[in-house]
Coordinates of C-alpha atoms and ligand atoms in Angstrom, one line a residue:
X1 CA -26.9 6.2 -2.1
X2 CA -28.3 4.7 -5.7
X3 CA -27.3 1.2 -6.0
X4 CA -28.2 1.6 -9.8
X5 CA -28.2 4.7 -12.3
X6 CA -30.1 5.6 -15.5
X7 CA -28.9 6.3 -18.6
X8 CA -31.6 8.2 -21.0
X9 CA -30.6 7.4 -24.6
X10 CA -32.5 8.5 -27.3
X11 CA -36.1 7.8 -24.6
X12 CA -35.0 4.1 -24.1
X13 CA -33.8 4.1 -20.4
X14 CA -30.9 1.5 -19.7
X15 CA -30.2 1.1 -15.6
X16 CA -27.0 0.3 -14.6
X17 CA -26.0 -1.5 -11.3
X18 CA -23.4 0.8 -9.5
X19 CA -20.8 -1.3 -7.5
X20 CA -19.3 -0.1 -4.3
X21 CA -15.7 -1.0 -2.9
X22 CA -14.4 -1.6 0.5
X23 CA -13.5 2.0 0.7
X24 CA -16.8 3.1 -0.6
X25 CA -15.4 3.8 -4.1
X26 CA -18.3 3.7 -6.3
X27 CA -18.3 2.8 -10.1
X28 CA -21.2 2.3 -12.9
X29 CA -21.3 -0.8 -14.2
X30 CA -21.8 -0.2 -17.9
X31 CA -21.1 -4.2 -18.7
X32 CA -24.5 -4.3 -20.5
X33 CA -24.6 -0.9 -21.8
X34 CA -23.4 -1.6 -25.5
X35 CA -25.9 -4.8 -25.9
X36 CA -28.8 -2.7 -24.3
X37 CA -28.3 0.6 -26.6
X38 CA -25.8 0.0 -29.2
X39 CA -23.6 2.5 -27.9
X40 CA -20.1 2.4 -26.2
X41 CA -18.5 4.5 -23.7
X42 CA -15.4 6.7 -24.8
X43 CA -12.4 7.3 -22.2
X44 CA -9.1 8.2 -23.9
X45 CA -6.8 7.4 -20.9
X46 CA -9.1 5.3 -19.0
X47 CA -9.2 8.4 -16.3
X48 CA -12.4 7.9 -15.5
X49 CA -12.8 4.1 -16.6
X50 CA -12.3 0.8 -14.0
X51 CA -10.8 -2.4 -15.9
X52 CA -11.2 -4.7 -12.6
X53 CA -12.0 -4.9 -9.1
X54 CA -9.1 -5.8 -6.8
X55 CA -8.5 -6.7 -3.1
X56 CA -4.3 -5.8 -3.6
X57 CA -4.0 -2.2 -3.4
X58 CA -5.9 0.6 -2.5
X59 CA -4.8 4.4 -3.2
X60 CA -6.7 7.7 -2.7
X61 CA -5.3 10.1 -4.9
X62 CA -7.2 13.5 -2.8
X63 CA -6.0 12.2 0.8
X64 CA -2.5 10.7 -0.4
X65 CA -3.2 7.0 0.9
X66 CA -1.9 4.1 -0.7
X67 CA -1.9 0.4 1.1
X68 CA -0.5 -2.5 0.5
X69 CA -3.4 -5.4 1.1
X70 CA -4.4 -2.5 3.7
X71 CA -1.6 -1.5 5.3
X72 CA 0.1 1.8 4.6
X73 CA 3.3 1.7 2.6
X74 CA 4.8 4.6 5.3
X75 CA 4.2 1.3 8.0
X76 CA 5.7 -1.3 5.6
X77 CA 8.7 1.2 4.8
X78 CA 9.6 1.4 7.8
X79 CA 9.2 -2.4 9.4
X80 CA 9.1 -5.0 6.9
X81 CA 11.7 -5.8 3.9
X82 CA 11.3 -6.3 0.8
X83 CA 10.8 -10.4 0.5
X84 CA 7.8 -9.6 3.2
X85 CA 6.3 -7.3 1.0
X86 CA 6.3 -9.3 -2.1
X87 CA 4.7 -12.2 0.0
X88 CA 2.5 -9.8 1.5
X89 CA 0.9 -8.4 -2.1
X90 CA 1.0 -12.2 -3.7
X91 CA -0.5 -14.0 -1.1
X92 CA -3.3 -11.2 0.8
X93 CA -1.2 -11.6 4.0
X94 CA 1.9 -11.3 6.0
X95 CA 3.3 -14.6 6.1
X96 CA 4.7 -16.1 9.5
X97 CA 8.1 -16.7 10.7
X98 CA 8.3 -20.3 9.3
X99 CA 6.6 -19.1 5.7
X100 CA 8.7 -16.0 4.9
X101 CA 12.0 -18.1 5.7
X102 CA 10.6 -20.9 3.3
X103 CA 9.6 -18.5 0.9
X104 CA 13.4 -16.9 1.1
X105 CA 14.9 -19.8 0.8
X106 CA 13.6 -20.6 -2.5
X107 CA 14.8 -17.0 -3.6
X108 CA 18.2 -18.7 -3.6
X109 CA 17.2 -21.8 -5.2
X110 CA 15.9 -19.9 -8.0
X111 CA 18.8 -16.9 -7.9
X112 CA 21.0 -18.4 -10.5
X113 CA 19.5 -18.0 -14.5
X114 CA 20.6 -20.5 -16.9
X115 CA 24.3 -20.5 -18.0
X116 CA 23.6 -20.7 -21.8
X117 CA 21.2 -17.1 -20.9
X118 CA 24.8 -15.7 -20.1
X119 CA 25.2 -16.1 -24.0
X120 CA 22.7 -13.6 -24.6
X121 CA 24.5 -10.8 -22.9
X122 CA 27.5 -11.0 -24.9
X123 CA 25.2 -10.8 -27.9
X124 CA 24.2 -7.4 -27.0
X125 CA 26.3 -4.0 -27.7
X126 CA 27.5 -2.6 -24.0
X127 CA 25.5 0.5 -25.1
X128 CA 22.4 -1.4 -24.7
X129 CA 19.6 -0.1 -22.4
X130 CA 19.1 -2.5 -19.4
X131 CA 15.4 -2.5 -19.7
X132 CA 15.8 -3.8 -23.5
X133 CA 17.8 -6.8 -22.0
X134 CA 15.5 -6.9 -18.8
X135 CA 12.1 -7.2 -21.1
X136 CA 13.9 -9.9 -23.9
X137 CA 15.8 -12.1 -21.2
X138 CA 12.4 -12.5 -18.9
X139 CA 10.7 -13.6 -21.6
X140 CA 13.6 -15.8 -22.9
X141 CA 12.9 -17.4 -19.6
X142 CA 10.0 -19.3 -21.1
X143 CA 12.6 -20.9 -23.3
X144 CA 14.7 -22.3 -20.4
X145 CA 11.6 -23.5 -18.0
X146 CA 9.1 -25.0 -20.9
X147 CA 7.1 -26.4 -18.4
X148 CA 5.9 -24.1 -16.9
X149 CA 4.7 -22.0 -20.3
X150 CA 0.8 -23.8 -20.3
X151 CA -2.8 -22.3 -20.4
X152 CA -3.3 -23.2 -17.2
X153 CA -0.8 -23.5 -14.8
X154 CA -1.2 -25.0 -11.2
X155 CA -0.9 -23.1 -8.2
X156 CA 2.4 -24.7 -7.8
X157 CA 3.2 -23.6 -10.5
X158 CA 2.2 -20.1 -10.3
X159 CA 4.2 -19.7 -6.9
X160 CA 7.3 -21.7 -8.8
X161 CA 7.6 -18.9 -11.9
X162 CA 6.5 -15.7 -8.9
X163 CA 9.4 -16.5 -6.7
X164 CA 11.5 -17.4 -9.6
X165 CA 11.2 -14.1 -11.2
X166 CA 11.6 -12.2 -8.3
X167 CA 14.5 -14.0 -7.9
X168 CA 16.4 -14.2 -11.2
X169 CA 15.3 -11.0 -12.3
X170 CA 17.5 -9.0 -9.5
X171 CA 20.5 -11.3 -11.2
X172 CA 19.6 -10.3 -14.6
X173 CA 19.2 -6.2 -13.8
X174 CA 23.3 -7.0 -12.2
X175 CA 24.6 -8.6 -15.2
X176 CA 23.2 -6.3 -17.4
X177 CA 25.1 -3.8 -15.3
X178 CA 28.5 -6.1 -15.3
X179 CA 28.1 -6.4 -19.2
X180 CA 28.0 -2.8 -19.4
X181 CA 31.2 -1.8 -17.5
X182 CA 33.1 -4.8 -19.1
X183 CA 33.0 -6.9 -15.1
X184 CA 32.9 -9.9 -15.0
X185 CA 29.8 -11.2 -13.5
X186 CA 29.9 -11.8 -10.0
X187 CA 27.0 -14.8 -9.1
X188 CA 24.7 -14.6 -6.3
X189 CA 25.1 -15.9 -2.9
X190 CA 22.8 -18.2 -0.4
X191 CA 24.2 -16.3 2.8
X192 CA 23.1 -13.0 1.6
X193 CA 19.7 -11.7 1.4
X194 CA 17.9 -10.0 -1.0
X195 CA 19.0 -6.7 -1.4
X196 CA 22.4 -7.5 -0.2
X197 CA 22.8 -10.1 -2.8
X198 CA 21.8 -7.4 -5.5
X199 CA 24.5 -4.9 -4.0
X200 CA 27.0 -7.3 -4.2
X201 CA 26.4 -8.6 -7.3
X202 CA 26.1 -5.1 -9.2
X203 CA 29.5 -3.4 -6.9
X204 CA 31.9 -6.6 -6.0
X205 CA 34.5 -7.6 -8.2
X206 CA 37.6 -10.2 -8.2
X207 CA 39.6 -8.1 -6.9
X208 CA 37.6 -5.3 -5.0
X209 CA 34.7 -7.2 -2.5
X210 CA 31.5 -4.4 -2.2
X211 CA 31.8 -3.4 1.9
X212 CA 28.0 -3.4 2.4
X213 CA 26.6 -0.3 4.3
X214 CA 23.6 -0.9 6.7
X215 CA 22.4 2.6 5.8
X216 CA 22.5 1.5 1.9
X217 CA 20.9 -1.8 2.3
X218 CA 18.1 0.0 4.1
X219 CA 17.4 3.0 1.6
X220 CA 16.8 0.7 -1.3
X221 CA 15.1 -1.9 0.8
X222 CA 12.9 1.1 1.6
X223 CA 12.9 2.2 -2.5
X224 CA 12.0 -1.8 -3.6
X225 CA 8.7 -1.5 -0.9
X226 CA 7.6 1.8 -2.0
X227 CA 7.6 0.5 -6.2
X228 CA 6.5 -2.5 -4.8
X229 CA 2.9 -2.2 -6.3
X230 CA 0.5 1.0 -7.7
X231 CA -3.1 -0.3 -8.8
X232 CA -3.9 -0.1 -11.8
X233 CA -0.9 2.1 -13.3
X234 CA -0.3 1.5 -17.0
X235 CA 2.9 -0.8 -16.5
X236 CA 0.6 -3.3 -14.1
X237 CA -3.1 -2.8 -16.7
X238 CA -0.7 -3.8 -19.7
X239 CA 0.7 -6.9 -17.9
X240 CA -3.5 -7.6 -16.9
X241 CA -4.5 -6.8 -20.7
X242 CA -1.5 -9.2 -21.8
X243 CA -2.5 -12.2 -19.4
X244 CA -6.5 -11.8 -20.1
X245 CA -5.2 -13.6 -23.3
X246 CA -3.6 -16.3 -21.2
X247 CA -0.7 -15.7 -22.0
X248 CA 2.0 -17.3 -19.5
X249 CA 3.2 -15.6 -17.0
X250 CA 6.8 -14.2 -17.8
X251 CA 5.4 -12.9 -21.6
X252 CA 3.3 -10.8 -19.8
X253 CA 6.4 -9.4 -17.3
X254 CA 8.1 -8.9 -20.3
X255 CA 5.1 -6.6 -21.5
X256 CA 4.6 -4.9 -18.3
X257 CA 8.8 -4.3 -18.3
X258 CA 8.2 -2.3 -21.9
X259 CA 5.5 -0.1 -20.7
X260 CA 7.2 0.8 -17.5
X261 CA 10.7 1.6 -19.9
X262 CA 8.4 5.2 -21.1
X263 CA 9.2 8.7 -19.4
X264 CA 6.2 9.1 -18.5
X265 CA 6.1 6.4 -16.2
X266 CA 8.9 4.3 -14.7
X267 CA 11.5 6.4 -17.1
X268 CA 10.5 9.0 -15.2
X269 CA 12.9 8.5 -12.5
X270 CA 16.1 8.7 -15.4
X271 CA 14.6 11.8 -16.8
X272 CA 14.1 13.5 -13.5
X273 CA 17.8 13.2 -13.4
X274 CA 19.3 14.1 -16.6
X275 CA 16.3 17.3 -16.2
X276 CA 18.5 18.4 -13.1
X277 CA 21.5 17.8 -14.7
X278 CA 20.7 19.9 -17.5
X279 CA 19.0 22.4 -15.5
X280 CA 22.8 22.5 -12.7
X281 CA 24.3 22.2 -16.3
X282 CA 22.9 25.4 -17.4
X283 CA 23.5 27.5 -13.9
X284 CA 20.9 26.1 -12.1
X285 CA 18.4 28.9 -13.1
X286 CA 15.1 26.2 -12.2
X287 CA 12.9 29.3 -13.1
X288 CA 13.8 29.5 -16.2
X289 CA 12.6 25.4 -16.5
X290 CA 9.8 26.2 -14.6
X291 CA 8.0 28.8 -17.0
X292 CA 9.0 26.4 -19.9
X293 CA 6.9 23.6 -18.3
X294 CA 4.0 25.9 -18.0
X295 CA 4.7 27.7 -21.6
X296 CA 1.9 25.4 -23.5
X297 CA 4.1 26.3 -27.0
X298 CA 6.7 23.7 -25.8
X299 CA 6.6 20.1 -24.6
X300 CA 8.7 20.6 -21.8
X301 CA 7.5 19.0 -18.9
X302 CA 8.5 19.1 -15.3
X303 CA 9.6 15.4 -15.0
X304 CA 8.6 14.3 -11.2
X305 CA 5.9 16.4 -10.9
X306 CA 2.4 15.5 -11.6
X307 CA -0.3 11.9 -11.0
X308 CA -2.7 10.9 -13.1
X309 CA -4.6 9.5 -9.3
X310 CA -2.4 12.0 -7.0
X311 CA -3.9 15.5 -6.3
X312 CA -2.2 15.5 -3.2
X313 CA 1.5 14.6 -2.3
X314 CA 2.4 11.6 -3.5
X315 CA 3.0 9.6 0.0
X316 CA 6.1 7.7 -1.4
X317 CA 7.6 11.3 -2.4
X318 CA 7.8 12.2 1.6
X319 CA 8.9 8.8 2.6
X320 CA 11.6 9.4 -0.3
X321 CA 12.4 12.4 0.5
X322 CA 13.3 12.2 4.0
X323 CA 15.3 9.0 3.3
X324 CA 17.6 10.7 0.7
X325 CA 18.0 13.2 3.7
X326 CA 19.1 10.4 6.0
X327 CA 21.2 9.0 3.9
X328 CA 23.3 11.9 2.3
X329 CA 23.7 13.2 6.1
X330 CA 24.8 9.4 7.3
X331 CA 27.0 9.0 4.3
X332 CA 28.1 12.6 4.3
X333 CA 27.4 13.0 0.8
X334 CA 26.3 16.6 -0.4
X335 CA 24.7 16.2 -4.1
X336 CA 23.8 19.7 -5.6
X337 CA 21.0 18.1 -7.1
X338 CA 19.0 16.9 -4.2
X339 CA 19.5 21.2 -3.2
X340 CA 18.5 22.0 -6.6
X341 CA 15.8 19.5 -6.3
X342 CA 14.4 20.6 -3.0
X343 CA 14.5 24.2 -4.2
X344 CA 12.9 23.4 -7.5
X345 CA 10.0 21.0 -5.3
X346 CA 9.7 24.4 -3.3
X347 CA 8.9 27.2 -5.8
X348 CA 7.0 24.6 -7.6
X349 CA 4.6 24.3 -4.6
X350 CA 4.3 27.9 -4.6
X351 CA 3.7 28.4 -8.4
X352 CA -0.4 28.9 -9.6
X353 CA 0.0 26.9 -12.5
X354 CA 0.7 23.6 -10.6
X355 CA -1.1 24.8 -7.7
X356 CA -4.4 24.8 -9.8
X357 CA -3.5 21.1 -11.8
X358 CA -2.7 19.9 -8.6
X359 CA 1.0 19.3 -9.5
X360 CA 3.3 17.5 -6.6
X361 CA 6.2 15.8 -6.6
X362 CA 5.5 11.9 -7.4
X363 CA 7.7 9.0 -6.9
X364 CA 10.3 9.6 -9.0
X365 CA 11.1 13.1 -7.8
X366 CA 13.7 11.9 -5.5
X367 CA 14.2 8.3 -5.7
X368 CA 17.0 8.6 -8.7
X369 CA 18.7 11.3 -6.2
X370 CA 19.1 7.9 -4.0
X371 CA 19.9 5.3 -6.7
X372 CA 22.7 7.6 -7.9
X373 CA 24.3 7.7 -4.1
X374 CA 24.3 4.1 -4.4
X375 CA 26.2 4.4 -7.5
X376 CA 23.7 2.9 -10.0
X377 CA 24.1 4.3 -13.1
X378 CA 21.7 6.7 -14.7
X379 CA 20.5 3.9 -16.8
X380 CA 19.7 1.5 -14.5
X381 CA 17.4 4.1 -12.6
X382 CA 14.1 2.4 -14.3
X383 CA 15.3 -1.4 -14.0
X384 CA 15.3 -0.7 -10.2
X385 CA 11.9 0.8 -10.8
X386 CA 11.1 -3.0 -12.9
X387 CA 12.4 -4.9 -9.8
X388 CA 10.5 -3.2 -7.3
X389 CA 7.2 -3.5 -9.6
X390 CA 7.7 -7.1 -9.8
X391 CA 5.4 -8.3 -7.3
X392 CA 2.9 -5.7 -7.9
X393 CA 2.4 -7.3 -11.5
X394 CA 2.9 -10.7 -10.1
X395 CA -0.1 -10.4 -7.5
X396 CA -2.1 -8.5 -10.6
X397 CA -1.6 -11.5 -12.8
X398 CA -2.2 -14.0 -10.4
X399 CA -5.4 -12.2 -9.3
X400 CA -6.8 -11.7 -12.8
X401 CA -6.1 -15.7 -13.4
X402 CA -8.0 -16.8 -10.3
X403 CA -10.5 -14.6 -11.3
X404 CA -13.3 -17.1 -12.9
X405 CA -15.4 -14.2 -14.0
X406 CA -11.9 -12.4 -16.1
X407 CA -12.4 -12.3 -19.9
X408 CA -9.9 -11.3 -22.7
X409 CA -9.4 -7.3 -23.0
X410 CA -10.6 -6.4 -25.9
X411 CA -12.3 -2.5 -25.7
X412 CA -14.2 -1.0 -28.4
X413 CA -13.7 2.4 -30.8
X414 CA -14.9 4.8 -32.9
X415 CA -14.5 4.7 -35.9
X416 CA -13.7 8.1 -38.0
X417 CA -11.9 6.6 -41.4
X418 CA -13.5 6.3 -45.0
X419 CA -16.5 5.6 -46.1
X420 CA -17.0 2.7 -47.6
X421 CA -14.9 2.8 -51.5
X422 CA -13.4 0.3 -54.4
X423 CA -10.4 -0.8 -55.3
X424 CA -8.8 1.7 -57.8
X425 CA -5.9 -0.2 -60.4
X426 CA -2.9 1.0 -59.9
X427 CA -2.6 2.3 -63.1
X428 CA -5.4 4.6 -62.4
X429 CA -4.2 5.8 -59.4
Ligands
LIG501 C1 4.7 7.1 -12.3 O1 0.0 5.6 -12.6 C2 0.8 5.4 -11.7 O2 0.5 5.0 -10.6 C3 2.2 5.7 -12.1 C4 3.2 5.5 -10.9 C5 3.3 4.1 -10.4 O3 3.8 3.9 -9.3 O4 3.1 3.2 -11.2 O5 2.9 6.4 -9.8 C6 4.7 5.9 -11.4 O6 4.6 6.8 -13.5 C7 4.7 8.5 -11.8 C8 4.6 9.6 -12.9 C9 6.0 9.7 -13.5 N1 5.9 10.6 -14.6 C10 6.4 11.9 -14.6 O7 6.9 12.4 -13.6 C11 6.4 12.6 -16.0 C12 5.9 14.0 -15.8 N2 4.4 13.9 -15.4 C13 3.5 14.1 -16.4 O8 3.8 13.7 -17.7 C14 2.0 13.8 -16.0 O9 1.8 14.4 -14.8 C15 1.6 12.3 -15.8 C16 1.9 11.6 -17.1 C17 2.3 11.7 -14.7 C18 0.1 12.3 -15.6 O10 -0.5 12.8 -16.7 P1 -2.1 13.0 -16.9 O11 -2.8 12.4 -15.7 O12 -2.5 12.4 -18.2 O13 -2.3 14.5 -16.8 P2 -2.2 15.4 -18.0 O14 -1.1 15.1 -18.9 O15 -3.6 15.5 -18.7 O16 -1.9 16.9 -17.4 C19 -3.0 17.7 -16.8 C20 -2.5 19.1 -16.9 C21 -2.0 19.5 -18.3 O17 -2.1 20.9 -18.4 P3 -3.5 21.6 -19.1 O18 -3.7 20.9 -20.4 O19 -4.6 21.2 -18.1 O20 -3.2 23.0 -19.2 O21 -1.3 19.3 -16.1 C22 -0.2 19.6 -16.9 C23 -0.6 19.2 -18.3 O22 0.1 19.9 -19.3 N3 1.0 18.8 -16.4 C24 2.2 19.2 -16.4 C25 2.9 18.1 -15.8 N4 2.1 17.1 -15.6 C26 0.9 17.5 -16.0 N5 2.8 20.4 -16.7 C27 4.1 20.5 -16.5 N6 4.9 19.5 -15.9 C28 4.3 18.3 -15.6 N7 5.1 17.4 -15.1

């Protein structure tokens, strides 16, 4: 295969190097093109444009892989927990015995946020959204830990701020929750681990302890991994494009926290929800949904359906799926809309119009079917989403920063305002 391409423009010809991945992904490298020619690529999107190169995930959207530092999610679902993970996608490997207890120890060192930060939740209505709080409080964060807010932070210091936002954030997403129902908050705890601690801190009160289930523990453990990290998805490529300015650390969270917060991504997972509530509202006719997502005169989408990468199943949709199966039959719960949803997934897998866009269920299909068993409120369903995506955008940062060669993101456009034209007086306007 070419290890460069040719570009004709205008008779001038302008080669450019093509780069190959450890998959055998290929890309153009069109660095040079602009300097060379004077013109500019356009990509609305970026669905056919590369912002990086990176050794922390890899997907293939026509096979339905995705690996974490090479190993598949379905593998790391199904062994590891969710501290492992994060270690696994910050640091290139799977830590040993004596690392990952080290590294979640300091989760509890760092679980607690500062006590005047519990001001700030009484400052905001009960209505808020949590991702609102999520996004202000992380990067209120830089407030309470100074130090660490610098152009160029140590390693240290890098692996100080990772651990505690993986840490603190869990404590915020359970305030935020607390605040909500009028709880008080309930604090974390150093004999519980990860998700436990969340569990107990979202469902325990004074006078009603949370009986942790084994089978619940498990089923969001399995959730946290699967969110864990995407590529370049536009949650993690806005926390990159935020940090290429060197801006610290938890600003750029706090970024990628807003981009997730949009339906079309890490909402997604809410609106799959209230979509089969409206749709069980309204007699559960899913056909009649299903020809308004295909009718182009509305805006009506199918909310869980549908990748920008995926044109095959989504392989955390199955791993979903079959978990939400588990767990209803364990817990002996029997939600109409996981039915509704499995009969919507099946005529929809049947239907030409998705057929030909290559339309499956993605992530978020099911996973709010499993945060609602839980008992997480509707609301909450993308701040789990935030919490699980953590060290994806953690390991992204941290990548982009060690990256000598990473400049500032800064693209290009085209311009199609006026012409050049004076200043006309206001009074002869
Ligand atoms: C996530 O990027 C990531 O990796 C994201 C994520 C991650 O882990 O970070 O995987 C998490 O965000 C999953 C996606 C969650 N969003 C939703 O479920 C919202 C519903 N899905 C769509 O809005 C859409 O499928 C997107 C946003 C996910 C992808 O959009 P694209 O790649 O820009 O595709 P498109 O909008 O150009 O659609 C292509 C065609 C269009 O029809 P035509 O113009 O060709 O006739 O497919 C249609 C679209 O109208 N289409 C849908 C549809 N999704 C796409 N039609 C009906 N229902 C849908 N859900």
């Amino acid at each position: 295969m070419a290890d460069n391409v040719q570009i004709n423009i205008d008779g001038k010809i302008i080669e450019c190097p093509v780069i190959v991945g450890t998959e055998g992904e290929r890309a153009i490298d069109i660095s040079k093109l602009r300097t060379q020619s004077g013109l500019i690529t356009m990509d609305p999107g970026f669905g056919n444009t590369g912002a990086c190169q990176s050794a922390i995930t890899y997907l293939d959207g026509d096979k339905g892989f995705l690996r974490y530092r090479g190993i598949p999610v379905e593998q790391l679902a199904e062994n590891s927990t969710f501290v492992e993970t994060s270690y696994l996608l910050i640091y290139g490997r799977l830590p040993n015995a004596q690392e990952l207890e080290a590294f979640s120890d300091a989760f509890n060192e760092h679980s607690m946020i500062h006590e005047d930060m519990v001001n700030f939740f009484h400052a905001y209505p009960s209505t808020t959204h949590p991702m609102a709080i999520l996004s202000a409080m992380v990067c209120a964060m830089s407030a309470y830990y100074p130090e660490f807010i610098k152009e160029e932070p140590t390693k240290q210091e890098i692996n100080r701020i990772a651990v505690q936002l993986l840490s603190k954030v869990r404590t915020i997403c359970a305030f935020s929750y607390k605040k909500s129902i009028g709880e008080p908050f309930v604090y974390p705890r150093h004999d519980l681990h990860y998700v436990h601690n969340f569990l107990n801190m979202m469902f325990s009160s004074p006078t009603n302890p949370y009986q942790i289930d084994d089978d619940v523990v498990n089923a969001l453990q399995m959730l946290l991994i699967l969110h864990a990290d995407h590529e370049q998805n536009c949650s993690t490529s806005t926390v990159r494009l935020v940090g290429s300015s060197h801006a610290n650390l938890y600003a750029s969270i706090s970024a990628g926290i807003c981009a997730l917060w949009g339906p079309l991504h890490g909402g997604a997972n809410q609106a799959v929800i209230e979509m089969l509530e409206m749709i069980h509202k309204d007699g559960g006719d899913f056909n009649k949904y299903i020809a308004k997502a295909k009718d182009k005169s509305n805006t009506f989408r199918l909310m869980g359906f549908g990748h920008r990468v995926y044109k095959n199943f989504d392989p955390r949709a199955r791993v979903i799926k079959k978990c939400a199966d588990n767990l209803f039959n364990k817990l002996g719960i029997n939600d109409p809309l996981l039915d509704l949803a499995k009969r919507i997934e099946e005529a929809v897998l049947k239907d030409e119009y998705f057929i030909e866009r290559k339309l499956y269920p993605n992530v978020d299909f099911y996973s709010g079917i499993i945060f609602r068993a839980i008992g997480i409120p509707l609301n909450m369903f993308p701040v789990m989403f935030a919490i699980g995506r953590l060290p994806g955008w953690i390991a992204h940062w941290k990548e982009m920063i060690d990256d000598p060669t990473s400049k500032i993101g800064r693209p290009y456009q085209i311009y199609t305002g006026s012409l050049k034209k004076d200043y006309v007086p206001i009074e002869q306007r």
